[in-house]
Amino acid sequence: MGRAGMATETAMTMFWLTAGALVFALTLLALVMASRVLGQRDRAQALASGLRETLVQSEARAAALLEATLTGIITLDSSDRISSANPAATALFGYSEAQLEGMAFAELVPGLRPDVLRAGTTQDVTVITRDQRSLPVAMSLGEVRHGNEYLLLASFHDMTAQKRLEEQQRAFAQAMDDTVRERTA
């Protein structure tokens, strides 16, 4: 073999060695990138799992608070129907949760038009219980976003004891006035 043949063979060997080294380097780079992507995917999955667990715990905590509160709470959907009620609301109104769900707000609070209800307000109203008793309550309104829908949240605090105390105070004040007038005369 002549010099030209050896040079060609050496050049070809160098070409194939360089090509092989390049393929090896690219394969190694691809493995490193795949390892990083898999590592990031695993970290993302772990993060998503942790967030999911945090959300579940947060929802459970919120549900427990709603169940434990002594204030009756209902939510109204966009058609002014009750969409949910906590145990305090069922006890206050005398209906089961299933009976309250879907009930028109006007059935519970007659005389109060739902279209005038505004979040961030509190007012004294009279509700009608299942056994047709009139019950004085303080009603506070708020707004809650549920998915793409805004729900009106109404909380009710029974004012019966307070009204009874106010009436007793008025009667006592009247009796005192009558006594003072009698003694003055």
XYZ file of C-alpha atoms in Angstrom:
185
model
C 0.000 0.000 0.000
C 1.327 3.371 -0.919
C 1.501 6.541 1.050
C -1.713 7.811 -0.501
C -3.529 4.617 0.463
C -2.257 4.790 4.038
C -3.221 8.426 4.330
C -6.687 7.640 3.077
C -6.991 4.708 5.460
C -5.765 6.831 8.385
C -8.179 9.594 7.435
C -11.037 7.108 7.253
C -10.084 5.599 10.625
C -9.938 9.078 12.136
C -13.316 9.902 10.569
C -14.931 6.781 12.014
C -13.295 7.294 15.413
C -14.518 10.904 15.464
C -18.000 9.860 14.314
C -18.084 7.105 16.968
C -16.934 9.523 19.667
C -19.581 12.021 18.525
C -22.310 9.359 18.638
C -21.094 8.291 22.101
C -21.085 11.898 23.337
C -24.575 12.538 21.934
C -25.858 9.307 23.504
C -24.339 10.274 26.845
C -25.862 13.765 26.552
C -29.271 12.251 25.750
C -29.015 9.959 28.787
C -28.093 12.867 31.049
C -30.992 14.952 29.687
C -33.411 12.040 30.068
C -32.216 11.538 33.632
C -32.808 15.225 34.389
C -36.245 15.159 32.777
C -37.172 12.031 34.733
C -35.843 13.633 37.920
C -37.871 16.775 37.260
C -40.930 14.672 36.470
C -40.487 12.761 39.732
C -40.076 16.022 41.657
C -43.143 17.479 39.915
C -45.167 14.371 40.754
C -44.021 14.536 44.389
C -44.912 18.232 44.529
C -48.334 17.595 42.966
C -48.962 14.772 45.426
C -47.986 17.015 48.331
C -50.238 19.809 47.060
C -53.102 17.358 46.595
C -52.656 16.124 50.169
C -52.532 19.706 51.478
C -55.726 20.528 49.571
C -57.494 17.454 50.962
C -56.423 18.398 54.501
C -57.506 22.013 53.979
C -60.916 20.943 52.661
C -61.351 18.550 55.591
C -60.436 21.312 58.052
C -62.903 23.743 56.417
C -65.659 21.097 56.444
C -64.981 20.336 60.126
C -65.217 24.045 61.005
C -68.455 24.397 59.066
C -69.871 21.338 60.814
C -68.783 22.503 64.289
C -69.941 26.127 64.191
C -73.069 27.047 66.127
C -74.073 29.580 63.486
C -76.513 28.354 60.854
C -74.951 28.692 57.417
C -76.532 28.156 54.010
C -75.357 28.897 50.482
C -77.602 30.159 47.721
C -77.008 29.412 44.048
C -77.597 31.882 41.225
C -81.305 30.972 41.103
C -81.723 31.898 44.810
C -82.138 28.291 45.887
C -80.362 26.754 48.850
C -77.454 24.654 47.641
C -76.011 23.603 51.018
C -76.651 23.898 54.746
C -74.565 23.090 57.796
C -75.907 21.140 60.828
C -76.539 24.351 62.806
C -78.800 25.606 59.987
C -80.732 22.342 59.910
C -81.233 22.532 63.687
C -82.217 26.210 63.544
C -84.768 25.822 60.764
C -85.999 22.316 61.626
C -85.335 20.857 58.178
C -82.888 18.146 57.175
C -80.052 19.126 54.860
C -81.745 17.242 52.023
C -84.997 19.159 52.627
C -83.200 22.507 52.621
C -81.208 21.807 49.455
C -83.119 23.138 46.478
C -85.578 25.094 48.636
C -86.285 28.645 47.465
C -84.778 31.242 49.797
C -88.136 33.053 49.858
C -89.713 30.019 51.572
C -87.273 30.361 54.449
C -87.263 34.160 54.679
C -90.630 35.351 53.373
C -90.980 39.004 52.496
C -87.290 39.431 51.703
C -86.589 39.566 47.976
C -83.421 37.643 47.114
C -82.512 40.181 44.407
C -81.847 42.828 47.099
C -79.409 40.630 49.017
C -75.876 42.036 48.998
C -72.690 40.424 50.219
C -71.085 42.209 53.146
C -74.360 43.177 54.847
C -76.061 42.141 58.072
C -79.737 42.586 58.828
C -82.374 41.421 61.273
C -84.939 39.190 59.564
C -87.613 36.729 60.551
C -87.364 33.193 59.233
C -90.123 30.599 59.175
C -89.134 27.237 60.613
C -90.440 23.888 59.442
C -93.082 23.909 62.186
C -94.218 27.384 60.996
C -92.716 29.322 63.928
C -91.451 32.841 63.254
C -87.872 33.094 64.434
C -85.972 36.401 64.728
C -82.415 36.057 63.422
C -79.471 38.236 62.486
C -78.504 37.340 58.915
C -75.045 38.156 57.551
C -74.246 37.741 53.878
C -71.003 36.949 52.109
C -69.954 35.733 48.700
C -68.055 32.520 47.978
C -66.560 31.425 44.690
C -67.234 27.774 43.875
C -65.611 26.836 40.564
C -66.902 29.312 37.994
C -69.947 30.181 40.084
C -70.391 32.726 42.857
C -72.564 31.556 45.738
C -74.172 33.807 48.312
C -73.362 32.593 51.815
C -75.928 33.479 54.485
C -75.210 32.952 58.163
C -78.020 33.060 60.716
C -77.759 33.736 64.435
C -80.866 33.101 66.550
C -81.875 36.334 68.302
C -84.764 34.859 70.340
C -82.964 35.100 73.696
C -81.761 38.633 72.971
C -85.264 39.749 71.919
C -86.714 38.184 75.086
C -84.136 40.017 77.220
C -84.895 43.320 75.454
C -88.613 42.808 76.110
C -87.922 42.075 79.787
C -85.810 45.235 80.014
C -88.606 47.293 78.428
C -91.168 45.790 80.818
C -88.891 46.496 83.799
C -88.298 50.081 82.650
C -92.075 50.564 82.212
C -92.727 49.144 85.690
C -90.106 51.485 87.151
C -91.685 54.462 85.374
C -95.134 53.455 86.671
C -93.774 53.109 90.219
C -92.080 56.528 90.070
C -95.291 58.130 88.754
C -97.390 56.525 91.522
C -95.020 57.656 94.235
C -94.747 61.116 92.754
C -98.519 61.488 92.628
